């Protein structure tokens, strides 16, 4: 198989020119965004998307204008979690208007572009082998379009929900060179922390992206009968001291939070007094404090 370096020309597609034009559009859009925040974890299934949805809602409730990019192109979940799966995107000469949640948070997601509920994202290529090679480049292209072609308006915060994998942040850091910071999500298990540490090293030491802090998700659950906090994972699996220093909050497991995500009702709005809601609101305040202290 030939690599792109061996291709004799761009076959008249002006691919470099197209990418440059898109990159310029990204820079123009980001000029009206005060702070960009990536939510990441090397580990899958730890609650990145739930945290993004709730953090975006919390920041909105605290008086900010907030946009969210569902950067998980192949497994987009945010439109469902934020209750806008049925939104029809409006295309204007200035760009695509994002979906808007019941509380006013703006969202763009691949899910809003797919016609059928069970349609997967398939990157067109002659063979599956080619598709594999191009997937990462195409994912970056799709992200570039999401940011550059969406009519965000003026935003205080633009949050990006990253897919699992240590290698995802470099793509975002390349698209957004002055990325404001990263919120890292882990669960208390040693396995999760083992992987998440690699993501932190990638962000802090390799990409030099500021770490806003760490959120420990599903940290414990509150017994519905006695109100006591009980560990959800083995009680000797405590948060690594490196993570404790940067801890923004420990979010308990709450079945109502999972239900709200499934139903697309906004948990913080429905259960403002739940212990997890209070932690999530406090995490949002700490994110704001991080940027105010700069
Ligand atoms: N604190 C919590 N309490 C209860 N359920 C939760 C909590 N956090 C996340 N969940 C549930 O756990 C599941 C996984 O969460 P989520 O999809 O946010 O993880 P993710 O890290 O984004 O996954 P992926 O790596 O696939 O993108 C979801 O069903 C979600 O509703
Ligand atoms: Mg996710």
Short mmCIF file of C-alpha atoms and ligand atoms in Angstrom, two decimals:
data_model
loop_
_atom_site.label_atom_id
_atom_site.label_comp_id
_atom_site.label_asym_id
_atom_site.label_seq_id
_atom_site.Cartn_x
_atom_site.Cartn_y
_atom_site.Cartn_z
CA UNK A 1 0.00 0.00 0.00
CA UNK A 2 1.28 3.49 -0.83
CA UNK A 3 1.55 6.10 1.87
CA UNK A 4 0.50 9.68 1.22
CA UNK A 5 4.20 10.62 0.92
CA UNK A 6 4.51 8.44 -2.18
CA UNK A 7 1.53 9.96 -3.96
CA UNK A 8 2.81 11.91 -6.98
CA UNK A 9 0.28 14.75 -6.56
CA UNK A 10 -3.07 15.55 -5.00
CA UNK A 11 -4.79 14.58 -8.27
CA UNK A 12 -6.14 18.10 -8.60
CA UNK A 13 -8.07 18.01 -5.33
CA UNK A 14 -6.06 20.85 -3.72
CA UNK A 15 -6.29 18.91 -0.48
CA UNK A 16 -3.67 21.07 1.26
CA UNK A 17 -5.56 24.21 0.28
CA UNK A 18 -8.84 22.75 1.56
CA UNK A 19 -7.33 21.78 4.91
CA UNK A 20 -5.73 25.22 5.27
CA UNK A 21 -9.04 26.94 4.52
CA UNK A 22 -10.76 24.77 7.13
CA UNK A 23 -8.01 25.42 9.68
CA UNK A 24 -8.46 29.17 9.11
CA UNK A 25 -12.20 28.80 9.73
CA UNK A 26 -11.42 26.98 13.00
CA UNK A 27 -9.18 29.85 14.13
CA UNK A 28 -11.88 32.41 13.22
CA UNK A 29 -14.56 30.53 15.17
CA UNK A 30 -12.31 30.09 18.18
CA UNK A 31 -11.64 33.83 18.26
CA UNK A 32 -15.09 34.27 19.81
CA UNK A 33 -14.61 31.44 22.34
CA UNK A 34 -13.07 32.47 25.66
CA UNK A 35 -12.02 29.05 27.01
CA UNK A 36 -11.66 25.61 25.42
CA UNK A 37 -11.67 22.54 27.67
CA UNK A 38 -11.12 18.90 26.64
CA UNK A 39 -12.64 16.16 28.81
CA UNK A 40 -10.49 13.07 28.51
CA UNK A 41 -9.42 9.77 30.00
CA UNK A 42 -7.30 7.11 28.42
CA UNK A 43 -9.89 4.64 29.71
CA UNK A 44 -13.27 3.88 28.14
CA UNK A 45 -16.57 3.89 29.96
CA UNK A 46 -15.46 5.89 33.00
CA UNK A 47 -18.02 8.68 32.49
CA UNK A 48 -16.34 11.24 30.19
CA UNK A 49 -19.52 11.93 28.23
CA UNK A 50 -21.74 12.05 31.33
CA UNK A 51 -19.30 14.45 32.94
CA UNK A 52 -19.14 16.61 29.79
CA UNK A 53 -22.95 16.79 29.63
CA UNK A 54 -23.24 17.66 33.33
CA UNK A 55 -20.28 20.05 33.39
CA UNK A 56 -21.70 21.90 30.37
CA UNK A 57 -25.10 22.09 32.07
CA UNK A 58 -23.53 23.25 35.35
CA UNK A 59 -21.53 25.99 33.60
CA UNK A 60 -24.70 27.07 31.78
CA UNK A 61 -26.68 27.16 35.05
CA UNK A 62 -23.86 29.29 36.52
CA UNK A 63 -24.52 31.96 33.86
CA UNK A 64 -22.08 31.07 31.07
CA UNK A 65 -22.73 30.57 27.36
CA UNK A 66 -21.52 27.06 26.65
CA UNK A 67 -20.96 24.97 23.53
CA UNK A 68 -20.11 21.27 23.38
CA UNK A 69 -18.36 19.31 20.63
CA UNK A 70 -19.03 15.58 20.75
CA UNK A 71 -15.55 14.64 19.56
CA UNK A 72 -16.43 10.94 19.68
CA UNK A 73 -17.16 10.62 15.97
CA UNK A 74 -17.66 6.83 15.97
CA UNK A 75 -19.52 6.49 19.26
CA UNK A 76 -21.42 9.76 19.69
CA UNK A 77 -23.63 9.79 22.80
CA UNK A 78 -24.07 13.44 23.79
CA UNK A 79 -27.13 14.26 21.68
CA UNK A 80 -28.99 11.47 23.49
CA UNK A 81 -27.59 12.34 26.90
CA UNK A 82 -28.46 16.04 26.52
CA UNK A 83 -31.94 15.40 25.11
CA UNK A 84 -31.51 16.84 21.60
CA UNK A 85 -31.48 13.70 19.45
CA UNK A 86 -34.53 14.91 17.55
CA UNK A 87 -33.08 18.33 16.75
CA UNK A 88 -32.90 19.23 13.06
CA UNK A 89 -29.75 21.10 12.20
CA UNK A 90 -30.27 24.36 10.31
CA UNK A 91 -27.74 25.21 7.64
CA UNK A 92 -27.14 28.91 6.96
CA UNK A 93 -24.48 30.64 4.83
CA UNK A 94 -22.68 31.48 8.09
CA UNK A 95 -22.52 27.83 9.13
CA UNK A 96 -24.51 25.07 10.82
CA UNK A 97 -26.60 26.12 13.79
CA UNK A 98 -25.87 23.77 16.71
CA UNK A 99 -28.62 21.92 18.58
CA UNK A 100 -29.69 23.70 21.77
CA UNK A 101 -30.65 21.89 24.98
CA UNK A 102 -33.62 22.77 27.19
CA UNK A 103 -31.31 24.97 29.27
CA UNK A 104 -29.57 26.66 26.33
CA UNK A 105 -26.31 24.69 25.97
CA UNK A 106 -25.20 24.34 22.34
CA UNK A 107 -24.14 20.97 20.93
CA UNK A 108 -22.77 19.53 17.72
CA UNK A 109 -22.44 15.76 17.30
CA UNK A 110 -22.04 13.25 14.51
CA UNK A 111 -25.22 11.70 15.86
CA UNK A 112 -27.18 14.73 14.63
CA UNK A 113 -25.92 14.10 11.09
CA UNK A 114 -26.76 10.39 10.86
CA UNK A 115 -30.08 9.57 9.25
CA UNK A 116 -30.87 6.33 11.04
CA UNK A 117 -30.71 5.43 14.73
CA UNK A 118 -28.61 2.32 14.12
CA UNK A 119 -26.43 3.78 11.35
CA UNK A 120 -22.71 3.40 12.09
CA UNK A 121 -20.14 5.93 10.87
CA UNK A 122 -18.40 4.30 7.92
CA UNK A 123 -15.41 6.00 6.36
CA UNK A 124 -15.53 5.40 2.63
CA UNK A 125 -12.48 3.65 1.25
CA UNK A 126 -11.71 1.04 -1.38
CA UNK A 127 -10.83 -1.58 1.21
CA UNK A 128 -11.23 -1.89 4.97
CA UNK A 129 -7.42 -1.75 5.21
CA UNK A 130 -7.47 1.68 3.54
CA UNK A 131 -10.34 2.75 5.78
CA UNK A 132 -8.26 1.85 8.82
CA UNK A 133 -5.31 3.89 7.56
CA UNK A 134 -7.40 6.96 6.82
CA UNK A 135 -9.74 6.77 9.83
CA UNK A 136 -7.65 8.90 12.13
CA UNK A 137 -7.08 11.56 9.46
CA UNK A 138 -10.79 11.60 8.67
CA UNK A 139 -11.73 11.87 12.31
CA UNK A 140 -9.53 14.95 12.59
CA UNK A 141 -11.15 16.33 9.42
CA UNK A 142 -14.63 15.79 10.86
CA UNK A 143 -13.60 17.52 14.10
CA UNK A 144 -12.15 20.42 12.16
CA UNK A 145 -15.49 20.80 10.39
CA UNK A 146 -17.45 20.55 13.65
CA UNK A 147 -15.51 23.42 15.16
CA UNK A 148 -14.98 25.49 12.02
CA UNK A 149 -18.35 25.16 10.31
CA UNK A 150 -20.62 25.51 13.36
CA UNK A 151 -22.13 28.89 14.06
CA UNK A 152 -21.23 28.94 17.76
CA UNK A 153 -21.60 32.66 18.33
CA UNK A 154 -19.80 34.06 21.35
CA UNK A 155 -19.02 31.39 23.96
CA UNK A 156 -17.56 31.51 27.44
CA UNK A 157 -16.71 27.79 27.26
CA UNK A 158 -16.36 25.24 24.49
CA UNK A 159 -16.12 21.70 25.91
CA UNK A 160 -14.86 18.76 23.86
CA UNK A 161 -15.85 15.23 24.87
CA UNK A 162 -13.00 13.00 23.68
CA UNK A 163 -13.31 9.32 22.80
CA UNK A 164 -11.29 6.86 24.91
CA UNK A 165 -7.61 6.39 24.08
CA UNK A 166 -4.36 8.09 25.03
CA UNK A 167 -3.77 9.13 21.42
CA UNK A 168 -6.85 11.36 21.07
CA UNK A 169 -5.61 14.50 22.77
CA UNK A 170 -2.78 15.15 20.25
CA UNK A 171 -5.37 15.49 17.48
CA UNK A 172 -7.29 18.07 19.46
CA UNK A 173 -4.16 19.92 20.55
CA UNK A 174 -3.17 20.18 16.90
CA UNK A 175 -6.57 21.63 15.96
CA UNK A 176 -6.68 23.99 18.94
CA UNK A 177 -3.08 25.07 19.62
CA UNK A 178 -4.11 27.26 22.58
CA UNK A 179 -6.35 24.64 24.21
CA UNK A 180 -7.25 26.13 27.61
CA UNK A 181 -6.93 22.92 29.60
CA UNK A 182 -7.92 19.35 30.21
CA UNK A 183 -10.26 17.75 32.73
CA UNK A 184 -9.20 14.16 33.34
CA UNK A 185 -11.74 11.50 34.37
CA UNK A 186 -10.98 8.29 36.20
CA UNK A 187 -12.82 5.75 38.31
CA UNK A 188 -11.22 4.46 41.52
CA UNK A 189 -10.05 1.13 40.05
CA UNK A 190 -6.31 0.57 39.75
CA UNK A 191 -6.76 -0.49 36.14
CA UNK A 192 -8.36 2.82 35.25
CA UNK A 193 -5.80 4.90 37.12
CA UNK A 194 -2.97 2.96 35.47
CA UNK A 195 -4.20 3.98 32.01
CA UNK A 196 -5.30 7.48 32.95
CA UNK A 197 -1.79 8.29 34.25
CA UNK A 198 -0.50 7.74 30.72
CA UNK A 199 -2.99 10.32 29.40
CA UNK A 200 -1.90 12.81 32.04
CA UNK A 201 1.75 12.34 31.04
CA UNK A 202 0.80 12.81 27.39
CA UNK A 203 -1.07 16.03 28.16
CA UNK A 204 1.30 17.58 30.66
CA UNK A 205 4.75 16.47 29.53
CA UNK A 206 4.41 15.79 25.82
CA UNK A 207 1.76 18.25 24.62
CA UNK A 208 2.27 20.86 27.39
CA UNK A 209 -1.50 21.27 27.78
CA UNK A 210 -2.54 22.53 31.24
CA UNK A 211 -4.33 20.00 33.45
CA UNK A 212 -7.28 21.76 35.08
CA UNK A 213 -7.80 18.80 37.36
CA UNK A 214 -9.01 15.26 37.86
CA UNK A 215 -12.58 14.08 38.46
CA UNK A 216 -13.00 10.80 40.28
CA UNK A 217 -16.25 9.35 38.95
CA UNK A 218 -18.35 6.58 40.51
CA UNK A 219 -16.24 7.17 43.60
CA UNK A 220 -18.83 5.72 46.00
CA UNK A 221 -22.56 5.34 46.34
CA UNK A 222 -24.88 6.65 48.98
CA UNK A 223 -27.00 3.89 50.54
CA UNK A 224 -30.63 4.74 49.85
CA UNK A 225 -31.70 3.19 53.17
CA UNK A 226 -29.17 4.49 55.69
CA UNK A 227 -27.58 7.42 53.79
CA UNK A 228 -24.06 6.06 54.45
CA UNK A 229 -21.34 6.34 51.79
CA UNK A 230 -20.31 2.89 50.54
CA UNK A 231 -17.36 2.14 48.20
CA UNK A 232 -18.43 1.03 44.74
CA UNK A 233 -15.08 -0.54 44.00
CA UNK A 234 -12.80 -2.46 46.34
CA UNK A 235 -12.32 -0.23 49.39
CA UNK A 236 -8.52 -0.57 49.22
CA UNK A 237 -8.48 0.99 45.73
CA UNK A 238 -7.87 4.58 46.72
CA UNK A 239 -7.11 7.52 44.50
CA UNK A 240 -3.42 7.84 43.64
CA UNK A 241 -1.72 10.70 45.52
CA UNK A 242 -0.77 12.33 42.20
CA UNK A 243 -4.47 12.51 41.32
CA UNK A 244 -5.48 13.62 44.82
CA UNK A 245 -3.41 16.79 44.43
CA UNK A 246 -5.37 17.79 41.33
CA UNK A 247 -8.76 16.51 42.49
CA UNK A 248 -11.71 18.66 41.36
CA UNK A 249 -14.28 16.38 42.95
CA UNK A 250 -15.44 12.82 43.63
CA UNK A 251 -18.78 12.15 41.94
CA UNK A 252 -20.83 9.36 43.53
CA UNK A 253 -22.57 6.66 41.52
CA UNK A 254 -26.24 7.55 41.24
CA UNK A 255 -28.65 5.37 39.26
CA UNK A 256 -30.72 8.51 38.61
CA UNK A 257 -27.75 10.03 36.78
CA UNK A 258 -27.53 7.00 34.50
CA UNK A 259 -31.29 7.15 33.94
CA UNK A 260 -31.17 10.89 33.11
CA UNK A 261 -28.40 10.19 30.56
CA UNK A 262 -30.50 7.48 28.96
CA UNK A 263 -33.65 9.62 28.91
CA UNK A 264 -31.94 12.84 27.83
CA UNK A 265 -33.33 14.74 30.79
CA UNK A 266 -30.82 17.07 32.43
CA UNK A 267 -29.84 15.53 35.79
CA UNK A 268 -28.69 18.78 37.42
CA UNK A 269 -31.98 20.42 36.55
CA UNK A 270 -34.08 17.49 37.77
CA UNK A 271 -32.13 16.60 40.91
CA UNK A 272 -30.35 19.79 42.01
CA UNK A 273 -30.14 18.57 45.62
CA UNK A 274 -28.68 15.13 44.88
CA UNK A 275 -25.14 14.61 46.31
CA UNK A 276 -23.72 14.06 42.79
CA UNK A 277 -25.30 17.33 41.57
CA UNK A 278 -23.62 19.27 44.36
CA UNK A 279 -20.22 17.79 43.46
CA UNK A 280 -20.76 18.50 39.74
CA UNK A 281 -21.71 22.13 40.41
CA UNK A 282 -18.59 22.49 42.60
CA UNK A 283 -16.42 20.99 39.83
CA UNK A 284 -17.81 23.60 37.39
CA UNK A 285 -16.98 26.37 39.86
CA UNK A 286 -13.42 25.07 40.15
CA UNK A 287 -13.08 25.03 36.36
CA UNK A 288 -14.14 28.69 36.30
CA UNK A 289 -11.75 29.50 39.15
CA UNK A 290 -8.90 27.88 37.18
CA UNK A 291 -9.40 30.31 34.28
CA UNK A 292 -10.01 33.30 36.56
CA UNK A 293 -6.68 32.66 38.29
CA UNK A 294 -4.69 32.84 35.03
N1 LIG B 1 -21.71 8.95 38.44
C1 LIG B 1 -22.46 8.09 37.72
N2 LIG B 1 -23.53 7.49 38.27
C2 LIG B 1 -24.28 6.62 37.56
N3 LIG B 1 -24.06 6.27 36.29
C3 LIG B 1 -23.01 6.85 35.68
C4 LIG B 1 -22.16 7.79 36.35
N4 LIG B 1 -21.20 8.20 35.47
C5 LIG B 1 -21.44 7.56 34.31
N5 LIG B 1 -22.52 6.74 34.42
C6 LIG B 1 -23.10 5.85 33.41
O1 LIG B 1 -22.04 4.97 32.98
C7 LIG B 1 -22.12 4.71 31.60
C8 LIG B 1 -20.82 5.12 30.91
O2 LIG B 1 -20.69 6.54 30.99
P1 LIG B 1 -20.20 7.41 29.77
O3 LIG B 1 -20.83 7.00 28.50
O4 LIG B 1 -20.33 8.83 30.20
O5 LIG B 1 -18.65 6.99 29.75
P2 LIG B 1 -17.54 7.37 28.69
O6 LIG B 1 -16.26 7.46 29.44
O7 LIG B 1 -17.94 8.58 27.92
O8 LIG B 1 -17.56 6.11 27.74
P3 LIG B 1 -16.78 5.94 26.32
O9 LIG B 1 -15.35 5.66 26.67
O10 LIG B 1 -17.47 4.80 25.67
O11 LIG B 1 -16.93 7.25 25.57
C9 LIG B 1 -23.33 5.49 31.09
O12 LIG B 1 -24.42 4.63 31.04
C10 LIG B 1 -23.54 6.57 32.14
O13 LIG B 1 -24.88 6.99 32.25
MG1 LIG B 2 -18.11 8.86 25.81
#
